[in-house]
Short mmCIF file of C-alpha atoms and ligand atoms in Angstrom, two decimals:
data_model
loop_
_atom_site.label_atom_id
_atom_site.label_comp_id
_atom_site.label_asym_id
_atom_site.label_seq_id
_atom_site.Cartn_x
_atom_site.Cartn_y
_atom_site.Cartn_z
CA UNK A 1 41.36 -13.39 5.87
CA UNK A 2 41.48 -10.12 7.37
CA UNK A 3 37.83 -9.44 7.66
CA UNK A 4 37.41 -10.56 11.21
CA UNK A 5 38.45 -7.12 13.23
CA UNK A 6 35.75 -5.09 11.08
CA UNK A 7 33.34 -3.75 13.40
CA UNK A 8 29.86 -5.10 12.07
CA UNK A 9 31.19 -7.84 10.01
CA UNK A 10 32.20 -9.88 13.16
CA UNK A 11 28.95 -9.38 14.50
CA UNK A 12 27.39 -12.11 11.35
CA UNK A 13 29.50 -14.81 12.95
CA UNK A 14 30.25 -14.15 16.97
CA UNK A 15 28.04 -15.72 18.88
CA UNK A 16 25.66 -12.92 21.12
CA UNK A 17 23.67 -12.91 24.48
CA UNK A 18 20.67 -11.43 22.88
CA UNK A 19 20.32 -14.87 20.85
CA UNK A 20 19.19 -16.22 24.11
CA UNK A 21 15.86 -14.17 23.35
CA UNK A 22 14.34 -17.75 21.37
CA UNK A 23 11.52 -16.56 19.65
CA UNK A 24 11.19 -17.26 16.15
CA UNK A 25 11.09 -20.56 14.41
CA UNK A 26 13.11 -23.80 14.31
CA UNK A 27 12.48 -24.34 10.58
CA UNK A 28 11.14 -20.35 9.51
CA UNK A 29 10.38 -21.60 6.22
CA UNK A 30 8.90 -24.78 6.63
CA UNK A 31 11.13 -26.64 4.27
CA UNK A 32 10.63 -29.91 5.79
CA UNK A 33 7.13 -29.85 5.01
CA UNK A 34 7.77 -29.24 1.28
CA UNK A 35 10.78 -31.94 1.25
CA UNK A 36 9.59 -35.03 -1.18
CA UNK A 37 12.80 -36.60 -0.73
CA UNK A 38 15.77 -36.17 1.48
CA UNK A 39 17.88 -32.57 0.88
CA UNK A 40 14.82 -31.79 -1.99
CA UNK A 41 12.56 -28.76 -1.24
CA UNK A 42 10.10 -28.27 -4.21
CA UNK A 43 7.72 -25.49 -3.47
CA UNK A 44 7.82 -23.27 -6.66
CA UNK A 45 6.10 -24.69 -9.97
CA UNK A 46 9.41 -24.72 -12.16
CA UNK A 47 11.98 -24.93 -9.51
CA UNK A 48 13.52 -27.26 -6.88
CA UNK A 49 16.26 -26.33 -3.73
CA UNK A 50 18.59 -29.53 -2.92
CA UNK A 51 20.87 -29.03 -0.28
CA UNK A 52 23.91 -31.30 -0.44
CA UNK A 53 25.62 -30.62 2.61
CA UNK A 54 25.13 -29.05 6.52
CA UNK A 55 28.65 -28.15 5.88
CA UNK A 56 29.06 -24.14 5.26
CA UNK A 57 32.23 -21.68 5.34
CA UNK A 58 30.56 -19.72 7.12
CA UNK A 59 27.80 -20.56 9.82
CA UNK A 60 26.47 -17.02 10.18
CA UNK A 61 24.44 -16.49 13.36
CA UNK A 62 21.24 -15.41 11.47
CA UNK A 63 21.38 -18.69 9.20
CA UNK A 64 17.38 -20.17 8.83
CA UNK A 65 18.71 -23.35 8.95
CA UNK A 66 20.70 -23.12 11.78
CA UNK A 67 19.14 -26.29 13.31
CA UNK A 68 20.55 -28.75 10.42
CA UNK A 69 24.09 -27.41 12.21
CA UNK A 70 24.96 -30.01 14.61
CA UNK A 71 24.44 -33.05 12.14
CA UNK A 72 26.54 -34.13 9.56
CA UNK A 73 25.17 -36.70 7.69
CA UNK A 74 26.63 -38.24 4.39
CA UNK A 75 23.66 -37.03 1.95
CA UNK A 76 22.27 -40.25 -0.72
CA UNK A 77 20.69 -37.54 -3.09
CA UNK A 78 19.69 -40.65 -5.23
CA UNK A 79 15.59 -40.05 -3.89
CA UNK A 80 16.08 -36.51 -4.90
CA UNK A 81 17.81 -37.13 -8.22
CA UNK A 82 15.12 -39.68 -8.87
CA UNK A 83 12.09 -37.28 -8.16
CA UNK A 84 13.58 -34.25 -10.01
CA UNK A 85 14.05 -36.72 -13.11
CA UNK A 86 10.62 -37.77 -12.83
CA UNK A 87 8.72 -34.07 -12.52
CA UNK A 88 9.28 -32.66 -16.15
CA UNK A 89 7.72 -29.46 -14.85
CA UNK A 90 11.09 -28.83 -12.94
CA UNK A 91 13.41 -26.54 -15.19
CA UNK A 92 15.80 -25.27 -12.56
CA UNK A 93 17.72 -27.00 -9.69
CA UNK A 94 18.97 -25.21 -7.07
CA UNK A 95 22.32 -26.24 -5.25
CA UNK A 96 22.67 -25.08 -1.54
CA UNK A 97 23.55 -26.19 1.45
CA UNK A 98 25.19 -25.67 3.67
CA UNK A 99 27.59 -24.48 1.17
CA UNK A 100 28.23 -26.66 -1.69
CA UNK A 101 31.67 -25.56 -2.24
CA UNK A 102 32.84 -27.60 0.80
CA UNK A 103 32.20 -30.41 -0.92
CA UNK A 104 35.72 -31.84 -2.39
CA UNK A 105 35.59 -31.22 -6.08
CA UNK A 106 35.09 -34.62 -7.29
CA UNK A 107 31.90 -35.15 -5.28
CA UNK A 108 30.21 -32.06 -6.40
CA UNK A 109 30.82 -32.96 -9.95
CA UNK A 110 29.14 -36.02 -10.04
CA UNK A 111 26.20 -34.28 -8.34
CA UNK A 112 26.51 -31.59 -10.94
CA UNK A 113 27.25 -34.57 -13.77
CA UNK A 114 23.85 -36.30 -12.65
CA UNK A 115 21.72 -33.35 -12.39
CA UNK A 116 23.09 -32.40 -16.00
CA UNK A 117 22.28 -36.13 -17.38
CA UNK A 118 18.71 -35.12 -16.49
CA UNK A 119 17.20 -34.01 -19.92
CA UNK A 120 14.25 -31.08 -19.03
CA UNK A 121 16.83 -29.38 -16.58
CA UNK A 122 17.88 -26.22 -18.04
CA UNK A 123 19.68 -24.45 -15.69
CA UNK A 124 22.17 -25.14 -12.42
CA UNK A 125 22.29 -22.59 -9.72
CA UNK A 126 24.31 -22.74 -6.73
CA UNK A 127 24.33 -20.55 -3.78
CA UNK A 128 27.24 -20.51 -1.96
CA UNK A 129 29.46 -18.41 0.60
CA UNK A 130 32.85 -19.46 -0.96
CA UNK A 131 33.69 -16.06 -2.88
CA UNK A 132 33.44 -14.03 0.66
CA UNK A 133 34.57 -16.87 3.02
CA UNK A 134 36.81 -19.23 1.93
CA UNK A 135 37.66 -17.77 -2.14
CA UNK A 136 40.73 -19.63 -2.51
CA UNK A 137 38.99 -22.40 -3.21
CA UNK A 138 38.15 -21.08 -6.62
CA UNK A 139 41.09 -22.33 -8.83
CA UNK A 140 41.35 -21.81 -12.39
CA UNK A 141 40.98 -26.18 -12.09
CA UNK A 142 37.87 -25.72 -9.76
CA UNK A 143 36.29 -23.50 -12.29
CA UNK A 144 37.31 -25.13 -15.30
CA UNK A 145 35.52 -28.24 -13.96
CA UNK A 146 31.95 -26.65 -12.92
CA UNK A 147 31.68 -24.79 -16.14
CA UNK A 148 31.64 -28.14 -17.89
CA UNK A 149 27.68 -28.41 -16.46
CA UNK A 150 26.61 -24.60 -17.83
CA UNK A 151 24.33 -22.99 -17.70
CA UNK A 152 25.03 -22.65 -14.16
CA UNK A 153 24.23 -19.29 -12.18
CA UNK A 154 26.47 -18.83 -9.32
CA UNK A 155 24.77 -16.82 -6.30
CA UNK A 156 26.97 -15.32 -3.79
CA UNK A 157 25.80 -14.82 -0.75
CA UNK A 158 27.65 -11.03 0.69
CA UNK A 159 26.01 -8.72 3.78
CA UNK A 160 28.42 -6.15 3.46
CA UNK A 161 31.48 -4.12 1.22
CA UNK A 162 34.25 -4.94 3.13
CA UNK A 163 33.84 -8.41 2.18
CA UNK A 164 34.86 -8.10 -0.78
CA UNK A 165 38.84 -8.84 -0.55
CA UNK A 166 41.18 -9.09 -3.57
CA UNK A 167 40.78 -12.91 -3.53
CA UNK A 168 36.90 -12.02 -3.63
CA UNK A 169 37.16 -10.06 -6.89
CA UNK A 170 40.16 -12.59 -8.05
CA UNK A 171 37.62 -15.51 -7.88
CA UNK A 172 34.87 -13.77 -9.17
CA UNK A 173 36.71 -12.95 -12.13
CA UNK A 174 37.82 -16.30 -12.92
CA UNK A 175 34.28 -17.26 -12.95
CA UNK A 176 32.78 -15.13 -14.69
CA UNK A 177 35.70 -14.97 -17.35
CA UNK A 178 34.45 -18.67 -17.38
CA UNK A 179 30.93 -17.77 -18.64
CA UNK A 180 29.32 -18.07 -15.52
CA UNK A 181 27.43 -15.55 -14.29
CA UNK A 182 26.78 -14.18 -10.70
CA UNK A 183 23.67 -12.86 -8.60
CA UNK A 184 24.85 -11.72 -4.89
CA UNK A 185 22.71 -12.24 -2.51
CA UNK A 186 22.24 -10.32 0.83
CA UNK A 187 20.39 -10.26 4.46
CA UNK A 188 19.23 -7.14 5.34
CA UNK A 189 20.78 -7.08 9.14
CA UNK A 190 20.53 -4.68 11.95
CA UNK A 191 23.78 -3.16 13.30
CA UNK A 192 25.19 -4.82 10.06
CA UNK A 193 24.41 -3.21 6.74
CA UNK A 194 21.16 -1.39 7.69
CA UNK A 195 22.00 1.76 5.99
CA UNK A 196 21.84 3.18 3.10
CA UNK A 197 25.51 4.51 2.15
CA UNK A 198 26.88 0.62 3.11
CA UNK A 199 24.41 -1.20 1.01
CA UNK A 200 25.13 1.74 -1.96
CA UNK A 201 28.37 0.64 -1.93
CA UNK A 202 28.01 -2.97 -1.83
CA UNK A 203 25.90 -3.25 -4.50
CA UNK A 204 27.77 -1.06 -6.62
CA UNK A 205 30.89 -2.75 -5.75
CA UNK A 206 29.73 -5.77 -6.97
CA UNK A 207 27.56 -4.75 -10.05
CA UNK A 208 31.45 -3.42 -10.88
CA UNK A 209 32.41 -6.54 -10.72
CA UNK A 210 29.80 -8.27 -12.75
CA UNK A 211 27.90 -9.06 -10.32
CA UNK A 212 24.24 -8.39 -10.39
CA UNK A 213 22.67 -7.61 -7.12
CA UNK A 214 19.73 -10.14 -6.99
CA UNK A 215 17.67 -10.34 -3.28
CA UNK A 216 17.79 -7.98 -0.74
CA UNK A 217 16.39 -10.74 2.04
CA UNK A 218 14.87 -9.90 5.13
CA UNK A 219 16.53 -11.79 8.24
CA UNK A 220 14.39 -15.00 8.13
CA UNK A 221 12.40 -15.94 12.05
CA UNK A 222 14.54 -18.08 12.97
CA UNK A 223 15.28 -18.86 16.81
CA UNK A 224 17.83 -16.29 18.22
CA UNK A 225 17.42 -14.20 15.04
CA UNK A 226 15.23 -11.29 16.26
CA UNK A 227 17.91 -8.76 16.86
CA UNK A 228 18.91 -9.13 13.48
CA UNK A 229 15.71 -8.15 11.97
CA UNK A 230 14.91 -4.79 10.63
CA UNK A 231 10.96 -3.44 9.89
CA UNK A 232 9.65 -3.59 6.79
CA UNK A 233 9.15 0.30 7.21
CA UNK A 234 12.80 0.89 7.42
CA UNK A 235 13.54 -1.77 5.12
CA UNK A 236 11.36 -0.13 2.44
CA UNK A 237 12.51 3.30 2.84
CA UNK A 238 16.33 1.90 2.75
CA UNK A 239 15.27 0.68 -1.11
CA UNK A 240 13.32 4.08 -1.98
CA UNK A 241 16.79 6.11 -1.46
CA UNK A 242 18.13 3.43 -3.26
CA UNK A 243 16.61 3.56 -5.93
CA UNK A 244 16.36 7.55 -6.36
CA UNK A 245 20.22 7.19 -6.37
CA UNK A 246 21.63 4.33 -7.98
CA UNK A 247 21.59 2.29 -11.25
CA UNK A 248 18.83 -0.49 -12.14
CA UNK A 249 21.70 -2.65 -12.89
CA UNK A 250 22.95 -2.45 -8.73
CA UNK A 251 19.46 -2.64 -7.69
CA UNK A 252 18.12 -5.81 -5.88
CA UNK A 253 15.10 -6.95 -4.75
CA UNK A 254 13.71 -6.61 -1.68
CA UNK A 255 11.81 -10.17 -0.43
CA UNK A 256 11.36 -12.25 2.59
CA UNK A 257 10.14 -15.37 3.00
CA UNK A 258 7.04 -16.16 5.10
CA UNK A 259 6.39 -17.89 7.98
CA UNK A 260 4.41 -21.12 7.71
CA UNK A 261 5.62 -21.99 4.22
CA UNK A 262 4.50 -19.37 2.31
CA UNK A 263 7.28 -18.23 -0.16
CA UNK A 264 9.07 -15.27 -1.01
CA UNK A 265 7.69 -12.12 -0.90
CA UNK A 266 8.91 -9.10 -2.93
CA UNK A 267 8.11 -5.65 -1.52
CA UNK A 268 8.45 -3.25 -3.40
CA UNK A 269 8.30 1.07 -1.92
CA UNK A 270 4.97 2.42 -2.46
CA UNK A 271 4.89 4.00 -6.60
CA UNK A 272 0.71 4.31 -6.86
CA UNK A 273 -0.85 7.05 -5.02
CA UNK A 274 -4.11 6.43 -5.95
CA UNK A 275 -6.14 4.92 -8.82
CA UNK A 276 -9.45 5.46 -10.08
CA UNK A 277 -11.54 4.61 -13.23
CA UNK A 278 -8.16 3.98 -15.22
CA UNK A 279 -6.45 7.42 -14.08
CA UNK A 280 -3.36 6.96 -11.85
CA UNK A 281 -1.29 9.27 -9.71
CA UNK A 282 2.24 7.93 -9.85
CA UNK A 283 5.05 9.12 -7.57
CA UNK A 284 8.87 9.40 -9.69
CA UNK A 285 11.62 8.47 -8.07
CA UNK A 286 11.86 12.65 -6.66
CA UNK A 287 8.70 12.02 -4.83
CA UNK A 288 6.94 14.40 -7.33
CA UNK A 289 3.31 12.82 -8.29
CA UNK A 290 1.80 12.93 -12.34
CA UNK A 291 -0.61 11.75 -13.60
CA UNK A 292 -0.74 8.74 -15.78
CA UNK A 293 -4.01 8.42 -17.94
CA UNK A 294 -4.26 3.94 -18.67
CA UNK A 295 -5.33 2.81 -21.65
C1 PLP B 301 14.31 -19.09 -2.79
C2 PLP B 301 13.92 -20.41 -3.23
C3 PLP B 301 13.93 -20.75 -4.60
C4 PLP B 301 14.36 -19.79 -5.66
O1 PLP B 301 13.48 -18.72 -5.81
P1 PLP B 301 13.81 -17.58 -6.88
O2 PLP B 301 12.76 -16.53 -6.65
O3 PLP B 301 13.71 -18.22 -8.22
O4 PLP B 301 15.19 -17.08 -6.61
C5 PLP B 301 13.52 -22.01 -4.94
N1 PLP B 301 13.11 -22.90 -4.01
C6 PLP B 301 13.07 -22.60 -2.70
C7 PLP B 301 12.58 -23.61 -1.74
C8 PLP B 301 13.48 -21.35 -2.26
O5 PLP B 301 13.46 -21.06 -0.95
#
């Protein structure tokens, strides 16, 4: 990969001083706390997060789980597979990590295989960092064997343009010539992709692709994390000129996750000026302000 020598993109994985500055959280989200079995995290009504593996392709210096790094274990998901089988409210499970992809192929099938044998699941998702990090994994064989367990939604997680290589886009398009679609994923990241013209072109890139642009994140609290983190200030103004210049269909949105457990956010920039007795005063996507009579 030739990635490494690009100014800003090194900066994701290479270790830096100023992560000796520790504030911020060992767990930022408080996963363990909503973890019913080992590697489950239920905290949405409809939805579960099971991460099979510590293993990544990436271990990006801003990742919020960070502290599951240094341990390996082999994962018995049979307490999670159990649990998700026995909450019919649970529609959706989510496959992370880690990075499930590191998993050799005949593992993560019979994860996939028993997830799919479970009869009020409707939809697989996986997140993953394979398609910027390590896309040769992505063999017409690989993908021929996940699409077996559709609907699955791939979600890619990409900070910035120049990841995307020719074996990016050659994977992608294998999978989504396969009939699986993807949602990128991204972490908003000072000195990174905190401006507008490189996160234009990411998200343009990949809605070119076929790839919908789904979360803008804000870097999480974790420990050695805060000179990652942009305001919420800039953040919002960076999706304003967003959105006054680009396509719905490249647009993300912008959410963090709280501290303490309390779930994605989604912020969106400022559209009401003011309200009152049913009469609003909008502001377009100019700036210019009308007036919108309810009903
Ligand atoms: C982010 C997340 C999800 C998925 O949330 P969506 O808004 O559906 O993308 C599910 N479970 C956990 C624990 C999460 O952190």
């Amino acid at each position: 990969m030739s990635i490494i020598h690009k100014e800003g993109l090194e900066k994701q994985f290479i270790f830096n001083l100023k992560e000796c500055n520790t504030t911020g959280f060992n767990d930022p989200l408080n996963e363990d706390v909503y973890s019913p079995s080992k590697g489950l995290i239920h905290r949405y009504p409809d939805r579960v997060l099971l991460t099979i593996t510590n293993r990544c392709f990436a271990y990006c210096r801003f990742c919020f789980r960070k502290k599951n790094w240094s341990h390996f274990p082999g994962f018995d998901l049979s307490g999670a597979v159990k649990y998700i089988s026995d909450h019919k409210e649970i529609r959706e499970v989510l496959i992370s990590g880690g990075d499930p992809f590191t998993l050799n192929i005949k593992h993560l099938e019979s994860i996939l295989k028993n997830i799919r044998n479970i009869k009020h699941i409707e939809v697989i998702r996986i997140g993953t960092r394979v398609l910027t990090s390590n896309p040769i994994t992505v063999t017409h064989d690989y993908v021929g064997i996940i699409k077996n367990y559709k609907p699955i939604w791939i979600v890619a997680h990409i900070n910035h343009p120049d990841e995307i290589t020719p074996e990016f886009a050659d994977a992608a398009e294998k999978i989504v010539n396969s009939g699986i679609p993807i949602l990128s994923q991204t972490v908003l990241l000072n000195g990174i992709n905190n401006d507008k013209k490189t996160l234009k072109r990411l998200f343009c890139k990949l809605a070119g692709m076929g790839i919908k642009p789904y979360y803008l994140f804000g870097c999480d609290q974790a420990v050695g994390n805060r000179h990652f983190r942009v305001s919420i200030d800039e953040a919002l103004e960076i999706m304003r000129s967003l959105r006054c210049n680009i396509s719905g269909i490249c647009m993300p949105a912008f959410a963090f996750d709280l501290p303490n457990g309390g779930g994605k956010v989604v912020l969106e920039p400022e559209t009401i000026v003011s309200r009152q007795n049913g009469r609003y005063i909008l502001k377009n996507f100019e700036g210019r302000r009308y007036i919108y009579e309810d009903v």
